[in-house]
PDB file of C-alpha atoms in Angstrom:
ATOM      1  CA  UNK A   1       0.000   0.000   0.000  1.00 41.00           C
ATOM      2  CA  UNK A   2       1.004   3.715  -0.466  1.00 50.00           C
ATOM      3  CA  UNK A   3       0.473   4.753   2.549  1.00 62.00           C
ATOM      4  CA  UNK A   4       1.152   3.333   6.625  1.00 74.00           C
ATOM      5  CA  UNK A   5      -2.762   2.373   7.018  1.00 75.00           C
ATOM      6  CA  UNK A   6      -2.832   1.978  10.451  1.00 79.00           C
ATOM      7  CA  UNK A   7      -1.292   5.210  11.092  1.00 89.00           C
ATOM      8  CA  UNK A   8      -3.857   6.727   8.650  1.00 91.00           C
ATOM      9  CA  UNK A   9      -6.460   5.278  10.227  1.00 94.00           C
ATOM     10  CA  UNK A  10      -4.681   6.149  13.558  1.00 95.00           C
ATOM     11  CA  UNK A  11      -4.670   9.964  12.763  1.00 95.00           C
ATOM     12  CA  UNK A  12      -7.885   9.653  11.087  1.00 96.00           C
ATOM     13  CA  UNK A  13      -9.438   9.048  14.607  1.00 97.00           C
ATOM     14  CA  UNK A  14      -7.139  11.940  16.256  1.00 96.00           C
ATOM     15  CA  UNK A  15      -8.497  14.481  13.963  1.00 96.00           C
ATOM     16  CA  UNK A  16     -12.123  13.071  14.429  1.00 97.00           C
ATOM     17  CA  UNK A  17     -11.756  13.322  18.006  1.00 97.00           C
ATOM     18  CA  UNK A  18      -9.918  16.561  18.147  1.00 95.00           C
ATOM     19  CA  UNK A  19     -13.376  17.909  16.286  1.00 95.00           C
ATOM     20  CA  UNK A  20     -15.304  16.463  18.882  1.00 96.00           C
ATOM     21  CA  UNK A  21     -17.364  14.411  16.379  1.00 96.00           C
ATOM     22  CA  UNK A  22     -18.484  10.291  16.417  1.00 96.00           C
ATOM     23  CA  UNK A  23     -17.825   8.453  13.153  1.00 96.00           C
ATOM     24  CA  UNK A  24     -21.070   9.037  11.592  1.00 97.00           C
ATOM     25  CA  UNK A  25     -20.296  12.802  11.761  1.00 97.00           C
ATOM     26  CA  UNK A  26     -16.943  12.882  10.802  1.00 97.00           C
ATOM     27  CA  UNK A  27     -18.040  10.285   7.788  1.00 97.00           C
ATOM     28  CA  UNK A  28     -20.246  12.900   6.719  1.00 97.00           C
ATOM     29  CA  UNK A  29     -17.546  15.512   6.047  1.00 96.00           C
ATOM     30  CA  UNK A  30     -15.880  12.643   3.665  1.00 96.00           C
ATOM     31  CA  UNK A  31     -19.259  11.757   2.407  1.00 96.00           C
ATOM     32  CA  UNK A  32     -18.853   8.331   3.725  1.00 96.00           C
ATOM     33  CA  UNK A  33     -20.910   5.776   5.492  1.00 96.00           C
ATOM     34  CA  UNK A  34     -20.287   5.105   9.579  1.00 96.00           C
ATOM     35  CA  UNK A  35     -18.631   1.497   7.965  1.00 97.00           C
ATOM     36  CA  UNK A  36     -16.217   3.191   5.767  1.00 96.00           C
ATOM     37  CA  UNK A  37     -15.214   5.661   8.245  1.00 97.00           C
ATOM     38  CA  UNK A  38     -14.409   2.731  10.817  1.00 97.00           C
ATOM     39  CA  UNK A  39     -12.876   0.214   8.321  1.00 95.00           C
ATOM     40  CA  UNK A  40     -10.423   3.559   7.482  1.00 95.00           C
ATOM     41  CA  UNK A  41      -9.779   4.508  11.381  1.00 95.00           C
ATOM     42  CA  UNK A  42      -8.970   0.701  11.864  1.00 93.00           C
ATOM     43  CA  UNK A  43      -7.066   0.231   8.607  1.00 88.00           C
ATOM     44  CA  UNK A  44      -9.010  -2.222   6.581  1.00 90.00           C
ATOM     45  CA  UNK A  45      -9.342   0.144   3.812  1.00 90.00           C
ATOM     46  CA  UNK A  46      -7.386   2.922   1.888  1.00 89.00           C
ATOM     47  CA  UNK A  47      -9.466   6.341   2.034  1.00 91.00           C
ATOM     48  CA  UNK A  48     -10.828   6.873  -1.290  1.00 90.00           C
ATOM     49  CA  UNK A  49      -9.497  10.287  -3.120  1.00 88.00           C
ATOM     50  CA  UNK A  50     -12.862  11.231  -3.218  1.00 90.00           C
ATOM     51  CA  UNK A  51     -13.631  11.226   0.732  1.00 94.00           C
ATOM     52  CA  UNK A  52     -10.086  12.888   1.204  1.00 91.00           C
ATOM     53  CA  UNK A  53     -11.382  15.787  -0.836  1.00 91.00           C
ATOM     54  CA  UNK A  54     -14.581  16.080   1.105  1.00 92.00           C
ATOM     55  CA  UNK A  55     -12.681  16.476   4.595  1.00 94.00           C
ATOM     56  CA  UNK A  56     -10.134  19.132   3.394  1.00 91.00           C
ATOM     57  CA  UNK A  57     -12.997  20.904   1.819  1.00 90.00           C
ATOM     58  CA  UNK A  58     -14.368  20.644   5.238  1.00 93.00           C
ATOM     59  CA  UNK A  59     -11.719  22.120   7.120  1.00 90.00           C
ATOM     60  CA  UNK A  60      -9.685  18.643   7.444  1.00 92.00           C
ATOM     61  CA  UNK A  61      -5.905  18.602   7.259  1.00 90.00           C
ATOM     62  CA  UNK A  62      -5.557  15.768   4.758  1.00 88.00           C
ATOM     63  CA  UNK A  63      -1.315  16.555   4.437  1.00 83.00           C
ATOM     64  CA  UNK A  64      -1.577  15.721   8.389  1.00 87.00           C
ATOM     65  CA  UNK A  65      -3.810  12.695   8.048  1.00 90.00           C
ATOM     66  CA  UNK A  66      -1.810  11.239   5.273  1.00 85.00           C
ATOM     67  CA  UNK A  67       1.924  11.677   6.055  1.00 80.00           C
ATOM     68  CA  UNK A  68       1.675  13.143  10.094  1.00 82.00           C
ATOM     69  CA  UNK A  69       2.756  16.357   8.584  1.00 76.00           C
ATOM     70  CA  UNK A  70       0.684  19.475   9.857  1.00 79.00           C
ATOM     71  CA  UNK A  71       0.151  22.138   6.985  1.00 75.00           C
ATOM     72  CA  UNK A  72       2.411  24.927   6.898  1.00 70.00           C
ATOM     73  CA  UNK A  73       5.384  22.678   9.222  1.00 61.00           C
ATOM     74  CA  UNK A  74       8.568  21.887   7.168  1.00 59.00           C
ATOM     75  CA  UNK A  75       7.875  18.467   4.932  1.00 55.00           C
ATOM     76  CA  UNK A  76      11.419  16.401   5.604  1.00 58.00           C
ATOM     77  CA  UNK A  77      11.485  13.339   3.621  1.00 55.00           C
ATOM     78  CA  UNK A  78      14.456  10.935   3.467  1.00 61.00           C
ATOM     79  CA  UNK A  79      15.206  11.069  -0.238  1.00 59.00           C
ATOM     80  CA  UNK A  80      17.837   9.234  -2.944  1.00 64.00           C
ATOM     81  CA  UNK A  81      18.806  10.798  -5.581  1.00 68.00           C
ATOM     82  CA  UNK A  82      16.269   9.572  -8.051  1.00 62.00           C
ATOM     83  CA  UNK A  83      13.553  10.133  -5.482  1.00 64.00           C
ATOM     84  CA  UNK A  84      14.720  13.463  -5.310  1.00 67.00           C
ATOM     85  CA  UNK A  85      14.923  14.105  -9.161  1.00 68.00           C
ATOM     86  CA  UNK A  86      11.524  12.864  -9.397  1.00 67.00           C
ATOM     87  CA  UNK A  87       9.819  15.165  -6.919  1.00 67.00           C
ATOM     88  CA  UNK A  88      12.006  18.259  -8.195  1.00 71.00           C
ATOM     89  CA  UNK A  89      10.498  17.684 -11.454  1.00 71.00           C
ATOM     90  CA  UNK A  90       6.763  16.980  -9.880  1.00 70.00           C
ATOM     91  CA  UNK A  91       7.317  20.736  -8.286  1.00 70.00           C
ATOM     92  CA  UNK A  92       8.490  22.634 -11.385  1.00 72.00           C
ATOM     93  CA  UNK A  93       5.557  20.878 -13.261  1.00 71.00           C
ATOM     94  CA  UNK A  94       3.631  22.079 -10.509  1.00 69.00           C
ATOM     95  CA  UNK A  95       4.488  25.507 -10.480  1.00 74.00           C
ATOM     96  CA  UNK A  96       4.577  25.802 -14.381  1.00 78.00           C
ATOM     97  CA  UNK A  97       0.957  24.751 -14.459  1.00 74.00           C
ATOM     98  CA  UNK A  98       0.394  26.977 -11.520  1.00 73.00           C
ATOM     99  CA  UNK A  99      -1.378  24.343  -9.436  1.00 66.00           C
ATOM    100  CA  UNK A 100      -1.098  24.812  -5.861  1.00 65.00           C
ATOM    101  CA  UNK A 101       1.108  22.568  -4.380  1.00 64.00           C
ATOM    102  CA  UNK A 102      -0.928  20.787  -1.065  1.00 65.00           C
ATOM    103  CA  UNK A 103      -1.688  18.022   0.443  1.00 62.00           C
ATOM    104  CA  UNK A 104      -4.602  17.110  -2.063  1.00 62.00           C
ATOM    105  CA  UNK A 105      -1.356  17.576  -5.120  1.00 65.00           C
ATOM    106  CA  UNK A 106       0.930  15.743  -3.066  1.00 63.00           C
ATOM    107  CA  UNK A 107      -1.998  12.884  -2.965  1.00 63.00           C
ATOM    108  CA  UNK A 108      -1.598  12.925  -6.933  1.00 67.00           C
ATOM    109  CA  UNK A 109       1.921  12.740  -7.251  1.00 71.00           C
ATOM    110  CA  UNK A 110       2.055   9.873  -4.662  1.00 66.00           C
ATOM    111  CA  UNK A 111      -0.612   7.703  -6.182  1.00 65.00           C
ATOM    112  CA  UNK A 112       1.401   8.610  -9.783  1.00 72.00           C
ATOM    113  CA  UNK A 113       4.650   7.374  -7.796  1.00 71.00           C
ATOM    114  CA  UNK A 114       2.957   4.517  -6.989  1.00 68.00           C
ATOM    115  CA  UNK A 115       1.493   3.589 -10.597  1.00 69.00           C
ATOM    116  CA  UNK A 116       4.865   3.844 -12.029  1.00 73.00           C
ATOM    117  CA  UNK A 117       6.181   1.607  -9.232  1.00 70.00           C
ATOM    118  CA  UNK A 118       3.419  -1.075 -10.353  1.00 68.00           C
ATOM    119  CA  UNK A 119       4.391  -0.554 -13.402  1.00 72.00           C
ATOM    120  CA  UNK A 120       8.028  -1.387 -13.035  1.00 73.00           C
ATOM    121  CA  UNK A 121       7.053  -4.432 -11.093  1.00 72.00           C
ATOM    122  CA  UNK A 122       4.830  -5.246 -13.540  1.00 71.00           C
ATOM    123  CA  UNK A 123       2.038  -5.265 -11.576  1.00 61.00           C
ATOM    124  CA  UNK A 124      -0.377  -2.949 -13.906  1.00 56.00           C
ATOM    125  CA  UNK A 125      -0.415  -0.624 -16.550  1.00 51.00           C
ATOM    126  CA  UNK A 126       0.107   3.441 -16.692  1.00 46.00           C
ATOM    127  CA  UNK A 127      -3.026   4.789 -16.573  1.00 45.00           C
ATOM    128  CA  UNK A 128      -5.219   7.424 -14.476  1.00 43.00           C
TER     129      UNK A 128
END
């Protein structure tokens, strides 16, 4: 998987909690059932895109939730080279497009990361 789920799910339930809200509330930010919201606070199941987008547009910090990062705190990521070429790239296509780069972005670079990864495995096919 992309992402650490049980940490996900983990901060998923801190940020719930920190807003004071049961899972049936906070599922409603993500447009989510009470299910989803507990299979992603235990880990069973990767947050789709789509319910990630529905908390940040409610307020949520999805860069936090995702990678333990607040927004606006310094991202430090251990890096080689090619990793590093990669994201420098990602950025400059970033800013020549003029798309913001956030935590929703970063989301889309990862899961590209991650196609190219399966792809190199040969576990799948480029595609959206």
């Amino acid at each position: 998987m992309l992402f650490e789920m049980d940490k996900v799910g983990a901060r998923l339930k801190e940020v719930r909690k920190d807003m004071g809200l049961n899972q049936e509330e906070f599922a409603l930010l993500g447009k989510a059932g009470r299910v989803a919201q507990f299979q992603y606070e235990s880990g069973q199941r990767e947050p789709k895109l789509s319910y990630l987008e529905s908390l940040s547009s409610n307020g949520v910090d999805t860069l936090y939730v995702l990678f333990g990062v607040r927004s606006g705190e310094p991202l430090t990521l251990k890096v080689d080279s090619l990793e590093e070429s990669i994201l420098d790239e990602a950025i400059r296509f970033c800013q020549e497009s003029k798309l913001q780069i956030n935590g929703q972005n970063l989301l889309h670079i990862a899961r590209a990361f991650k196609r190219v990864a399966n792809l190199a495995k040969g576990e799948g096919e480029v595609g959206r």
